[in-house]
Coordinates of C-alpha atoms in Angstrom, one line a residue:
M194 CA -8.2 24.4 -25.8
Q195 CA -10.4 23.8 -28.9
L196 CA -13.3 21.5 -28.8
T197 CA -11.4 18.9 -30.9
G198 CA -8.8 18.7 -28.1
F199 CA -11.5 17.9 -25.6
V200 CA -13.0 15.2 -27.9
V201 CA -9.6 13.5 -28.4
Q202 CA -8.8 13.6 -24.7
F203 CA -12.3 12.2 -24.0
L204 CA -11.5 9.2 -26.3
N205 CA -8.1 8.8 -24.7
G206 CA -9.9 8.7 -21.4
L207 CA -12.2 5.9 -22.6
A208 CA -9.1 3.9 -23.7
E209 CA -7.4 4.4 -20.4
A210 CA -10.6 3.5 -18.5
S211 CA -10.7 0.1 -20.3
S212 CA -7.0 -0.5 -19.5
L213 CA -7.6 0.2 -15.8
F214 CA -10.8 -1.8 -15.7
L215 CA -9.1 -5.0 -17.1
V216 CA -6.7 -5.0 -14.2
A217 CA -9.2 -3.8 -11.6
A218 CA -11.8 -6.4 -12.5
G219 CA -9.5 -9.2 -11.5
L220 CA -8.7 -7.6 -8.2
S221 CA -12.4 -6.9 -7.5
L222 CA -13.3 -10.6 -8.2
I223 CA -10.5 -11.9 -5.9
F224 CA -11.4 -9.6 -3.1
G225 CA -15.1 -10.3 -3.5
V226 CA -14.7 -14.0 -2.9
S227 CA -11.5 -14.5 -0.8
R228 CA -11.5 -11.1 1.0
I229 CA -7.7 -10.9 0.3
V230 CA -6.4 -7.4 -0.7
N231 CA -3.9 -8.7 -3.3
F232 CA -1.0 -6.3 -3.3
A233 CA 0.7 -8.5 -5.9
H234 CA -2.0 -7.9 -8.5
G235 CA 0.2 -5.1 -10.0
S236 CA 3.0 -7.7 -10.4
L237 CA 0.7 -10.0 -12.4
Y238 CA 0.0 -7.0 -14.7
M239 CA 3.7 -6.3 -15.1
L240 CA 4.5 -10.0 -15.8
G241 CA 1.7 -10.0 -18.4
I242 CA 3.5 -7.4 -20.4
Y243 CA 6.9 -9.1 -20.1
V244 CA 5.5 -12.6 -21.1
A245 CA 3.6 -11.1 -24.0
Y246 CA 6.7 -9.3 -25.2
T247 CA 8.7 -12.5 -25.1
L248 CA 6.1 -14.6 -26.9
V249 CA 5.6 -12.0 -29.6
Q250 CA 9.3 -11.9 -30.3
A251 CA 9.4 -15.7 -30.5
W252 CA 6.2 -16.2 -32.6
G253 CA 6.6 -13.2 -34.9
H254 CA 4.7 -10.0 -35.5
G255 CA 2.1 -11.4 -37.8
P256 CA -1.6 -11.4 -36.8
A257 CA -1.7 -15.0 -35.8
G258 CA 1.5 -15.0 -33.8
Y259 CA 0.8 -11.7 -32.2
W260 CA -2.7 -12.3 -31.0
L261 CA -2.0 -15.8 -29.9
A262 CA 0.9 -14.5 -27.9
I263 CA -1.4 -12.0 -26.1
L264 CA -3.9 -14.8 -25.2
C265 CA -1.2 -17.3 -24.1
A266 CA 0.5 -14.6 -22.0
A267 CA -2.8 -14.0 -20.2
L268 CA -3.3 -17.8 -19.7
A269 CA 0.3 -18.1 -18.3
I270 CA -0.4 -15.4 -15.8
G271 CA -3.7 -17.1 -14.9
L272 CA -1.8 -20.3 -14.2
L273 CA 0.7 -18.4 -12.1
G274 CA -2.1 -17.0 -10.1
A275 CA -3.6 -20.4 -9.5
L276 CA -0.2 -21.8 -8.3
T277 CA 0.1 -18.8 -6.0
E278 CA -3.2 -19.4 -4.5
L279 CA -2.6 -23.2 -4.1
L280 CA 0.9 -22.9 -2.6
L281 CA 0.6 -19.8 -0.5
L282 CA -2.7 -18.0 -0.1
R283 CA -4.7 -21.1 0.7
R284 CA -2.6 -21.4 3.9
I285 CA -3.4 -17.9 5.2
Y286 CA -7.2 -17.4 4.5
R287 CA -7.9 -17.5 8.3
A288 CA -5.1 -15.0 9.1
P289 CA -5.9 -11.4 9.7
E290 CA -6.2 -9.3 6.5
M291 CA -3.1 -7.3 7.3
F292 CA -1.0 -10.5 7.4
Q293 CA -2.5 -11.5 4.0
L294 CA -1.4 -8.1 2.8
L295 CA 2.1 -8.7 4.1
A296 CA 2.3 -12.1 2.2
T297 CA 1.1 -10.5 -1.0
F298 CA 3.6 -7.7 -0.6
A299 CA 6.4 -10.3 -0.2
L300 CA 5.2 -11.7 -3.6
V301 CA 5.7 -8.3 -5.1
L302 CA 9.4 -8.4 -4.1
V303 CA 9.8 -12.0 -5.4
F304 CA 8.1 -11.3 -8.7
N305 CA 10.0 -8.1 -9.3
D306 CA 13.4 -9.8 -8.9
M307 CA 12.2 -12.7 -11.0
A308 CA 11.4 -10.3 -13.8
L309 CA 14.8 -8.6 -13.3
W310 CA 16.6 -12.0 -13.5
I311 CA 14.7 -13.2 -16.7
W312 CA 14.4 -9.9 -18.7
G313 CA 17.1 -7.6 -17.2
P314 CA 16.8 -4.0 -16.0
D315 CA 16.2 -2.3 -19.4
D316 CA 12.7 -1.3 -20.6
L317 CA 11.3 -3.4 -23.4
L318 CA 9.0 -1.9 -26.0
G319 CA 6.9 -4.3 -28.0
P320 CA 5.7 -3.9 -31.6
L321 CA 2.5 -2.3 -32.8
A322 CA -0.5 -4.6 -33.0
P323 CA -0.9 -6.0 -36.6
G324 CA -3.9 -4.5 -38.3
L325 CA -4.2 -1.7 -35.7
E326 CA -1.0 0.3 -36.5
G327 CA -2.5 3.5 -38.0
S328 CA -4.5 6.4 -36.6
V329 CA -7.8 8.1 -37.5
Q330 CA -8.2 11.8 -38.0
I331 CA -10.6 13.5 -35.7
F332 CA -11.0 17.0 -37.1
D333 CA -7.5 18.4 -37.0
R334 CA -6.1 15.7 -34.6
Y335 CA -5.2 12.1 -34.8
L336 CA -6.1 9.2 -32.5
P337 CA -4.4 5.7 -32.7
V338 CA -6.6 3.0 -34.0
Y339 CA -5.3 0.8 -31.1
D340 CA -6.9 3.2 -28.6
L341 CA -10.2 2.8 -30.4
A342 CA -9.8 -1.0 -30.0
M343 CA -9.0 -0.6 -26.3
I344 CA -12.2 1.5 -25.9
V345 CA -14.2 -1.5 -27.0
A346 CA -12.1 -4.1 -25.0
G347 CA -13.2 -2.8 -21.6
P348 CA -17.0 -3.0 -22.1
L349 CA -16.6 -6.3 -24.0
V350 CA -14.7 -7.9 -21.1
L351 CA -17.3 -6.5 -18.6
L352 CA -20.0 -8.1 -20.7
L353 CA -18.3 -11.5 -20.9
V354 CA -17.5 -11.6 -17.2
W355 CA -21.0 -10.6 -16.4
L356 CA -22.4 -13.4 -18.5
L357 CA -20.0 -15.8 -16.8
L358 CA -21.2 -14.7 -13.4
T359 CA -24.9 -14.6 -14.2
R360 CA -25.4 -17.4 -16.7
T361 CA -23.3 -20.2 -15.4
R362 CA -23.4 -22.4 -12.3
W363 CA -19.8 -21.5 -11.5
G364 CA -20.7 -17.8 -11.7
T365 CA -23.6 -18.4 -9.3
L366 CA -21.3 -20.0 -6.8
I367 CA -19.0 -17.1 -7.1
R368 CA -21.8 -14.6 -6.4
A369 CA -22.9 -16.8 -3.5
A370 CA -19.4 -16.8 -2.0
T371 CA -19.3 -13.0 -2.1
Q372 CA -22.4 -13.0 0.1
D373 CA -21.8 -15.8 2.6
R374 CA -19.0 -18.3 1.8
E375 CA -19.5 -20.2 5.1
I376 CA -23.1 -21.1 4.2
L377 CA -21.8 -22.1 0.7
G378 CA -19.3 -24.5 2.4
A379 CA -22.1 -25.9 4.6
L380 CA -24.0 -26.8 1.4
G381 CA -21.2 -29.0 0.3
V382 CA -19.5 -26.7 -2.2
N383 CA -15.7 -27.2 -2.4
Q384 CA -14.6 -23.7 -1.5
A385 CA -10.9 -24.4 -2.0
W386 CA -11.2 -25.0 -5.7
L387 CA -13.7 -22.2 -6.1
F388 CA -11.1 -19.8 -4.6
T389 CA -8.4 -21.2 -6.8
G390 CA -10.6 -20.7 -9.9
V391 CA -11.5 -17.2 -9.0
F392 CA -7.8 -16.3 -8.3
A393 CA -6.8 -17.8 -11.6
L394 CA -9.5 -15.8 -13.4
G395 CA -8.5 -12.6 -11.6
A396 CA -4.8 -13.2 -12.5
F397 CA -5.8 -13.9 -16.1
L398 CA -7.6 -10.6 -16.4
A399 CA -4.5 -8.8 -14.9
G400 CA -2.3 -10.6 -17.3
L401 CA -4.6 -9.8 -20.2
G402 CA -4.6 -6.1 -19.2
G403 CA -0.9 -6.1 -19.2
A404 CA -0.4 -8.0 -22.4
L405 CA -2.7 -5.6 -24.3
Q406 CA -0.4 -2.7 -23.3
I407 CA 2.7 -3.8 -25.2
P408 CA 2.0 -1.4 -28.1
R409 CA 1.2 1.4 -25.7
Q410 CA 4.0 1.3 -23.1
P411 CA 7.3 -0.6 -22.5
A412 CA 7.7 -3.4 -20.1
S413 CA 9.3 -2.0 -17.0
L414 CA 10.2 -3.2 -13.5
T415 CA 8.4 -0.2 -12.0
L416 CA 5.0 -1.1 -13.5
D417 CA 3.9 -3.3 -10.5
L418 CA 3.8 -0.5 -7.9
G419 CA 2.9 2.1 -10.6
I420 CA -0.4 0.4 -11.4
I421 CA -1.5 -1.0 -8.1
G422 CA -2.3 2.3 -6.5
D423 CA -4.6 3.3 -9.4
V424 CA -6.2 -0.2 -9.4
F425 CA -6.9 0.0 -5.6
V426 CA -8.5 3.3 -6.1
V427 CA -10.7 2.0 -8.9
V428 CA -11.8 -1.0 -6.9
V429 CA -12.5 0.9 -3.7
V430 CA -14.3 3.8 -5.4
G431 CA -16.5 1.4 -7.4
G432 CA -17.2 -0.8 -4.4
M433 CA -15.2 -3.8 -3.4
G434 CA -16.4 -6.8 -5.3
S435 CA -18.6 -4.8 -7.8
L436 CA -17.5 -5.2 -11.4
P437 CA -20.0 -2.6 -12.8
G438 CA -18.8 -0.3 -10.0
A439 CA -15.1 -0.9 -11.0
Y440 CA -15.9 0.0 -14.6
L441 CA -17.8 3.2 -13.6
A442 CA -15.0 4.2 -11.3
A443 CA -12.3 3.6 -14.0
L444 CA -14.4 5.6 -16.4
I445 CA -14.8 8.6 -14.1
I446 CA -11.1 8.6 -13.0
A447 CA -9.8 8.2 -16.5
Q448 CA -12.0 11.1 -17.7
L449 CA -10.9 13.3 -14.8
K450 CA -7.3 12.8 -15.8
A451 CA -8.1 13.4 -19.4
L452 CA -10.0 16.6 -18.5
C453 CA -7.0 17.9 -16.5
I454 CA -4.7 17.3 -19.5
A455 CA -7.2 19.0 -21.8
L456 CA -7.6 22.1 -19.6
G457 CA -3.9 22.7 -19.5
V458 CA -2.8 25.9 -17.7
V459 CA -5.8 28.1 -16.8
E460 CA -5.8 31.6 -15.4
L461 CA -8.3 32.1 -12.6
F462 CA -8.5 35.5 -10.9
G463 CA -4.9 36.2 -11.9
V464 CA -3.6 32.9 -10.6
S465 CA -2.2 30.3 -13.0
I466 CA -3.4 26.8 -12.3
A467 CA -1.6 23.9 -14.1
F468 CA -4.3 21.3 -14.3
P469 CA -2.0 18.6 -15.9
K470 CA -0.1 18.5 -12.6
L471 CA -3.3 17.3 -10.9
T472 CA -3.1 14.0 -12.9
L473 CA -0.7 12.7 -10.2
V474 CA -3.4 13.0 -7.5
V475 CA -6.8 13.6 -9.0
E476 CA -7.9 10.0 -8.5
F477 CA -7.0 10.1 -4.8
I478 CA -8.9 13.4 -4.3
F479 CA -11.9 11.8 -6.0
M480 CA -11.6 8.7 -3.8
A481 CA -11.4 10.7 -0.6
F482 CA -14.5 12.6 -1.7
V483 CA -16.4 9.4 -2.5
L484 CA -15.5 7.6 0.7
V485 CA -16.4 10.5 2.9
F486 CA -19.9 10.5 1.5
K487 CA -20.3 6.9 0.3
P488 CA -18.2 4.8 2.6
W489 CA -18.7 1.6 0.6
G490 CA -18.0 3.0 -2.8
L491 CA -20.3 4.0 -5.6
M492 CA -21.9 0.6 -6.1
G493 CA -20.5 -1.3 -3.2
K494 CA -22.2 -2.9 -0.2
P495 CA -21.1 -3.3 3.5
L496 CA -18.9 -6.4 3.8
S497 CA -20.7 -9.5 5.0
I498 CA -19.9 -10.4 8.6
M499 CA -17.4 -13.3 8.9
R500 CA -18.4 -16.0 11.4
H501 CA -14.9 -17.3 11.7
A502 CA -12.7 -14.3 12.5
A503 CA -9.2 -14.3 13.7
S504 CA -8.6 -15.4 17.3
V505 CA -9.3 -12.9 20.0
E506 CA -6.2 -11.1 21.1
P507 CA -5.0 -12.0 24.6
P508 CA -4.8 -9.2 27.2
L509 CA -1.6 -7.3 27.4
R510 CA 0.9 -8.5 30.0
S511 CA 3.2 -6.1 31.8
G512 CA 6.9 -7.1 31.6
G513 CA 8.3 -8.9 34.5
T514 CA 11.8 -8.5 36.0
A515 CA 13.4 -10.5 33.2
F516 CA 11.8 -8.2 30.6
R517 CA 13.0 -5.1 32.4
L518 CA 16.5 -6.4 32.7
G519 CA 16.5 -7.4 29.0
A520 CA 15.3 -3.9 28.0
M521 CA 18.0 -2.3 30.1
A522 CA 20.6 -4.6 28.6
L523 CA 19.5 -3.8 25.1
L524 CA 19.6 0.0 25.8
A525 CA 23.1 -0.4 27.3
V526 CA 24.3 -2.2 24.1
A527 CA 22.8 0.5 22.0
A528 CA 24.6 3.2 24.1
A529 CA 27.9 1.3 23.8
L530 CA 27.9 1.0 20.1
P531 CA 29.9 4.2 19.4
L532 CA 32.7 2.9 21.6
F533 CA 33.4 0.1 19.0
S534 CA 33.4 2.5 16.0
A535 CA 37.0 1.6 15.2
G536 CA 36.1 -2.0 14.5
L537 CA 32.5 -1.5 13.5
P538 CA 32.4 1.9 11.7
Y539 CA 29.1 1.2 10.1
A540 CA 27.3 0.0 13.2
T541 CA 26.3 3.4 14.5
V542 CA 24.9 4.4 11.1
I543 CA 22.7 1.3 11.0
A544 CA 21.7 1.8 14.6
Q545 CA 20.7 5.4 13.8
D546 CA 18.5 4.2 11.0
M547 CA 17.1 1.6 13.3
L548 CA 16.1 4.2 15.9
V549 CA 14.2 6.2 13.3
A550 CA 12.5 3.0 12.0
V551 CA 11.6 1.9 15.6
L552 CA 9.8 5.1 16.4
F553 CA 8.0 5.1 13.0
A554 CA 6.9 1.5 13.6
V555 CA 5.8 2.2 17.2
S556 CA 3.7 5.1 16.1
L557 CA 2.0 2.9 13.4
H558 CA 1.5 0.1 15.9
F559 CA -0.2 2.5 18.3
M560 CA -2.8 3.3 15.7
M561 CA -3.1 -0.1 14.0
G562 CA -2.3 -2.6 16.7
L563 CA -3.8 -1.0 19.8
G564 CA -6.4 1.0 17.9
G565 CA -7.3 -1.5 15.2
M566 CA -7.2 1.2 12.5
P567 CA -5.3 -0.1 9.4
T568 CA -3.5 2.5 7.3
F569 CA -1.7 2.6 3.9
G570 CA -0.7 6.2 4.4
H571 CA 1.2 6.6 7.7
A572 CA 4.2 7.9 5.8
A573 CA 2.3 11.2 5.4
Y574 CA 2.9 12.1 9.0
F575 CA 6.6 11.0 8.8
G576 CA 7.0 13.1 5.7
I577 CA 5.2 16.1 7.2
G578 CA 7.4 15.9 10.2
A579 CA 10.5 15.7 8.0
Y580 CA 9.6 18.6 5.7
S581 CA 8.3 20.8 8.5
T582 CA 11.6 20.3 10.3
A583 CA 13.7 21.1 7.2
L584 CA 11.7 24.2 6.4
L585 CA 11.6 25.5 10.0
F586 CA 15.3 24.9 10.3
K587 CA 16.5 26.2 6.9
A588 CA 13.9 28.7 5.8
A589 CA 12.5 30.0 9.1
G590 CA 15.8 30.0 10.9
L591 CA 14.7 28.0 14.0
G592 CA 17.3 26.1 15.9
M593 CA 17.6 22.3 15.7
L594 CA 15.8 21.6 19.0
A595 CA 13.0 24.1 18.3
S596 CA 12.5 22.6 14.8
I597 CA 12.3 19.1 16.2
V598 CA 9.8 20.2 18.8
A599 CA 7.6 22.2 16.5
A600 CA 7.5 20.0 13.4
P601 CA 5.8 17.0 15.0
M602 CA 3.0 19.4 16.1
V603 CA 2.4 20.1 12.4
A604 CA 2.2 16.4 11.7
A605 CA -0.2 16.0 14.6
L606 CA -2.4 18.8 13.3
A607 CA -2.5 17.1 9.9
A608 CA -3.5 13.8 11.7
V609 CA -6.3 15.6 13.5
V610 CA -7.7 16.9 10.2
F611 CA -7.3 13.7 8.3
G612 CA -8.4 11.6 11.2
W613 CA -11.7 13.4 11.5
F614 CA -12.7 11.9 8.1
C615 CA -10.9 8.6 8.4
I616 CA -12.4 7.4 11.7
R617 CA -15.8 7.2 10.0
L618 CA -14.6 4.2 8.1
T619 CA -13.3 0.7 8.9
G620 CA -11.2 -2.0 7.4
V621 CA -9.8 -1.6 3.9
Y622 CA -11.9 1.5 3.2
L623 CA -10.2 3.2 6.1
A624 CA -6.8 2.1 4.9
M625 CA -7.5 3.4 1.4
L626 CA -8.7 6.8 2.6
T627 CA -5.5 7.2 4.6
L628 CA -3.6 6.3 1.3
A629 CA -5.6 9.0 -0.5
F630 CA -4.6 11.7 2.0
A631 CA -1.0 10.6 1.9
Q632 CA -0.9 10.8 -1.9
I633 CA -2.3 14.3 -1.8
I634 CA 0.5 15.3 0.6
W635 CA 3.1 13.6 -1.6
S636 CA 1.8 15.4 -4.7
I637 CA 2.0 18.8 -3.0
V638 CA 5.5 18.1 -1.8
Y639 CA 6.6 16.7 -5.2
Q640 CA 5.3 19.6 -7.2
W641 CA 5.8 22.7 -5.0
D642 CA 9.3 23.3 -6.2
D643 CA 9.7 26.8 -4.8
V644 CA 9.1 25.7 -1.2
T645 CA 9.9 21.9 -1.0
G646 CA 12.5 21.7 -3.7
G647 CA 10.3 19.3 -5.7
S648 CA 11.9 16.0 -6.6
N649 CA 15.3 17.2 -5.3
G650 CA 14.0 17.7 -1.8
I651 CA 15.7 19.8 0.8
V652 CA 19.4 19.2 1.6
G653 CA 22.2 20.6 3.7
I654 CA 20.6 20.1 7.2
W655 CA 22.9 18.8 9.9
P656 CA 22.8 18.7 13.7
D657 CA 24.1 21.6 15.8
E658 CA 27.8 21.5 16.6
I659 CA 27.1 20.5 20.1
L660 CA 25.6 17.2 18.8
A661 CA 28.2 16.6 16.1
G662 CA 29.7 13.1 15.8
D663 CA 28.1 10.6 18.1
G664 CA 26.2 13.3 20.0
Y665 CA 23.2 13.2 17.7
Y666 CA 23.1 9.4 17.9
Y667 CA 22.8 9.6 21.7
F668 CA 20.2 12.3 21.4
S669 CA 18.1 10.2 19.1
L670 CA 18.6 7.2 21.4
A671 CA 17.3 9.2 24.3
V672 CA 14.3 10.6 22.4
V673 CA 13.3 7.2 21.0
A674 CA 13.7 5.4 24.4
I675 CA 11.6 8.0 26.2
L676 CA 8.8 8.0 23.6
V677 CA 8.7 4.2 23.3
L678 CA 8.4 4.0 27.1
L679 CA 5.6 6.6 27.0
V680 CA 3.7 4.6 24.4
R681 CA 4.0 1.5 26.6
R682 CA 2.7 3.4 29.6
M683 CA -0.2 4.7 27.5
A684 CA -1.1 1.2 26.4
F685 CA -1.7 0.2 30.0
S686 CA -3.4 3.4 30.9
P687 CA -7.2 3.9 31.0
F688 CA -7.0 5.5 27.6
G689 CA -5.1 2.5 26.2
Q690 CA -7.6 0.1 27.7
S691 CA -10.5 2.2 26.2
L692 CA -8.7 2.2 22.8
R693 CA -8.4 -1.6 22.8
A694 CA -12.0 -2.0 23.9
A695 CA -13.1 0.2 21.0
R696 CA -10.9 -2.0 18.7
D697 CA -12.3 -5.3 19.9
S698 CA -15.9 -4.3 20.0
S699 CA -17.0 -0.8 19.2
L700 CA -20.6 -1.6 19.9
R701 CA -19.9 -2.9 23.5
A702 CA -17.6 0.0 24.1
D703 CA -20.2 2.5 23.0
A704 CA -22.8 0.7 25.2
L705 CA -20.5 1.2 28.2
G706 CA -20.5 4.9 27.6
M707 CA -17.2 5.3 25.8
D708 CA -17.0 7.9 23.0
V709 CA -15.5 5.5 20.5
K710 CA -14.9 8.0 17.7
R711 CA -13.2 10.5 20.1
I712 CA -10.9 7.8 21.4
Q713 CA -9.9 6.7 17.9
W714 CA -9.5 10.3 16.8
T715 CA -7.2 11.0 19.7
A716 CA -5.1 7.9 18.9
F717 CA -4.9 9.0 15.3
A718 CA -3.4 12.3 16.4
I719 CA -1.0 10.7 18.8
A720 CA 0.2 8.3 16.2
G721 CA 0.7 11.2 13.8
L722 CA 2.7 13.1 16.4
F723 CA 5.1 10.3 17.1
A724 CA 5.5 9.6 13.3
G725 CA 6.3 13.3 13.0
V726 CA 9.1 13.0 15.6
A727 CA 10.5 10.1 13.7
G728 CA 10.5 12.3 10.5
A729 CA 12.2 15.1 12.4
L730 CA 15.0 12.8 13.6
Y731 CA 15.4 11.4 10.1
V732 CA 16.2 14.8 8.6
F733 CA 19.2 15.6 10.8
S734 CA 20.5 12.0 10.5
K735 CA 20.5 12.1 6.7
G736 CA 21.2 15.8 6.1
G737 CA 17.9 16.5 4.4
T738 CA 14.7 14.9 3.0
S739 CA 13.0 14.1 -0.3
P740 CA 9.5 13.1 -1.5
E741 CA 10.5 9.4 -1.2
V742 CA 9.7 9.7 2.5
I743 CA 6.0 10.1 1.7
T744 CA 5.6 7.4 -0.9
V745 CA 3.4 4.3 -0.7
G746 CA 6.6 2.3 -0.3
K747 CA 7.5 4.1 2.9
S748 CA 4.0 3.3 4.4
V749 CA 4.3 -0.3 3.3
D750 CA 7.8 -0.5 5.0
G751 CA 6.1 0.5 8.2
L752 CA 3.4 -2.1 7.8
V753 CA 6.0 -4.8 7.2
M754 CA 7.9 -3.8 10.3
V755 CA 4.9 -4.0 12.5
L756 CA 3.6 -7.3 11.1
L757 CA 7.1 -8.9 11.1
G758 CA 7.4 -8.2 14.8
G759 CA 3.9 -9.0 15.7
I760 CA 0.8 -6.7 15.8
Q761 CA -0.4 -8.3 19.0
S762 CA 2.8 -7.5 20.9
L763 CA 4.0 -4.2 22.3
S764 CA 7.5 -5.3 21.5
G765 CA 6.5 -6.3 18.0
P766 CA 7.2 -2.9 16.2
I767 CA 10.6 -2.7 17.9
V768 CA 11.7 -6.2 16.9
G769 CA 10.2 -5.8 13.5
A770 CA 11.8 -2.4 12.8
A771 CA 15.2 -3.7 13.9
G772 CA 14.9 -6.9 11.9
F773 CA 13.6 -5.1 8.8
T774 CA 16.5 -2.6 8.9
L775 CA 19.2 -5.3 9.4
L776 CA 17.8 -7.7 6.9
Q777 CA 17.3 -5.1 4.2
D778 CA 20.8 -3.7 4.7
Y779 CA 22.4 -7.2 4.7
F780 CA 20.5 -8.5 1.6
V781 CA 21.3 -5.3 -0.4
G782 CA 25.0 -5.9 0.2
I783 CA 25.1 -9.6 -0.8
T784 CA 23.1 -9.9 -3.9
E785 CA 21.5 -7.9 -6.8
Y786 CA 18.3 -9.9 -6.2
W787 CA 17.9 -8.8 -2.5
R788 CA 14.2 -8.1 -2.9
A789 CA 13.4 -11.7 -3.7
L790 CA 15.5 -12.9 -0.8
F791 CA 13.9 -10.4 1.5
G792 CA 10.4 -11.4 0.2
A793 CA 11.2 -15.1 0.8
V794 CA 12.1 -14.4 4.4
I795 CA 8.9 -12.4 4.9
L796 CA 6.9 -15.3 3.5
L797 CA 8.7 -17.8 5.7
I798 CA 7.9 -15.6 8.8
V799 CA 4.2 -15.3 7.7
L800 CA 3.8 -19.0 7.4
V801 CA 5.9 -20.1 10.4
F802 CA 5.2 -17.2 12.8
P803 CA 1.8 -15.8 11.8
Q804 CA 1.8 -13.8 15.0
G805 CA 5.1 -12.2 14.2
I806 CA 8.5 -12.8 15.7
A807 CA 7.9 -11.1 19.1
G808 CA 4.3 -12.2 19.1
A809 CA 5.4 -15.9 18.8
F810 CA 7.9 -15.6 21.7
E811 CA 5.4 -13.8 23.9
G812 CA 2.7 -16.3 23.1
R813 CA 5.1 -19.1 24.1
R814 CA 6.0 -17.3 27.3
A815 CA 2.3 -16.8 28.1
W816 CA 1.6 -20.5 27.4
R817 CA 4.4 -21.5 29.8
A818 CA 3.1 -19.1 32.5
D819 CA -0.4 -20.6 32.2
T820 CA 0.8 -24.2 32.4

């Protein structure tokens, strides 16, 4: 490509960096003060575009009406953020961060269906910005004037927010809260209203970032999840809570994408490399590289120690006679379902989906609940297991059983490799590194058409004739029951005890002579192995697989299952997976706005049963036993 092409792509990268920073700045502020990883921040960005489009249509396309609409849209989203903090998030500040994430994910579902109800399913493209409609010629190419304005907008907002934080008393309190909010409260500062103000400011910036996009992209219901991944990457790479770091990260990531586009297809040693395809994953590759060598981000600092952490988890209790009888009864009911297929023809299908979901959730709980290692990318091992099974069965010609046995080994091997890097981190940084590796796997699967089938996936894979009909259901039931029992045995084994000790206090565990990192690494591999088995079972139950099984949404589904059931309970992932599958299937069938209904149920459970459904019942049983 000519030099002019690189210049234009460089300027495009600057404009994209400003767009990313406007949204990431708000998320960084919110996390810095409240320590909440706001999954709904992308929804605020999406609603900013929709509200700006509506106001522009109502107030006209003139300069006064247009720019006033942009400002009012951002203010409206700021007000929505303040109400969200007052009515919901204020109630869960003391909850574990994963439950906070679950609550904000529920808001994503509610906000998405709210947008569907108000604006409909069609994309809405706004008008060009008055006074910035044209383009400027750069050598033999053209760059929109609006992109030049966006280049200025990012640094300008950074300067204004920096002045707010460094030159005002409110800004001083915000910076103090990021360092030690408990001491701030002891000094008499009203933390509640400070948090509300910060959340409103963060939401305002997200809404402004969205509103400014109406000349550049249409308002769409997919924008919320489409932007949140990139924004998380920017905030984590820059350093959680660091605004300069967020802008630096946005600048680097946007320029990496622009460079990939500018390079095009390059021949290296006789091999054609399509660099534009790397735009789907280059930011995650960069994030993985940064976190391995700078665990707190480019300009971040280790998170301050919280004096008031969540309550210490009680010791695990082995099930008594009643528990064993209940488990046997449940297994008997599951085994009897095919006998009622005449009256309940769909029951076996739902039960099959439930079995796969249960094993996937149990594998995640082993890593996150027992091991204390949060992850946003557990779907990677489910997807590797699924695709390995499909390729071994269809391309390599292995039989069904051989494929189901071999494929999870591939997933476990991937978990061993990724885990070696991930166990060096903790908290949200660990979760984001797992997301990075999952996105890399997804990109390979999505773009390797000759092997994986690309976006079409691999189809035409069904169980052997001997397991036709209900046979495969009984096979899946046996496999899942055995592995769930095995996980339960491991939880009470010396290894399980060591894993929980490393979770609760890695320093004490290390002082007792435990190899904490080796224990966590082993748990990482075991979780990947079991997730791979779930993926293998999924392939033969659905007749194939597709890239959707490795998306962020699949990983989030697993998180929701574990947290709904209760992360402190061994029965939690089973109850959560069963409830999640049933609720989702039921709500999809009764209303177009099933996401909002599902999200409302999740919010209700988070507020009423913060320990999850199974966790609440086990806590009550333990309380009765103690009294």
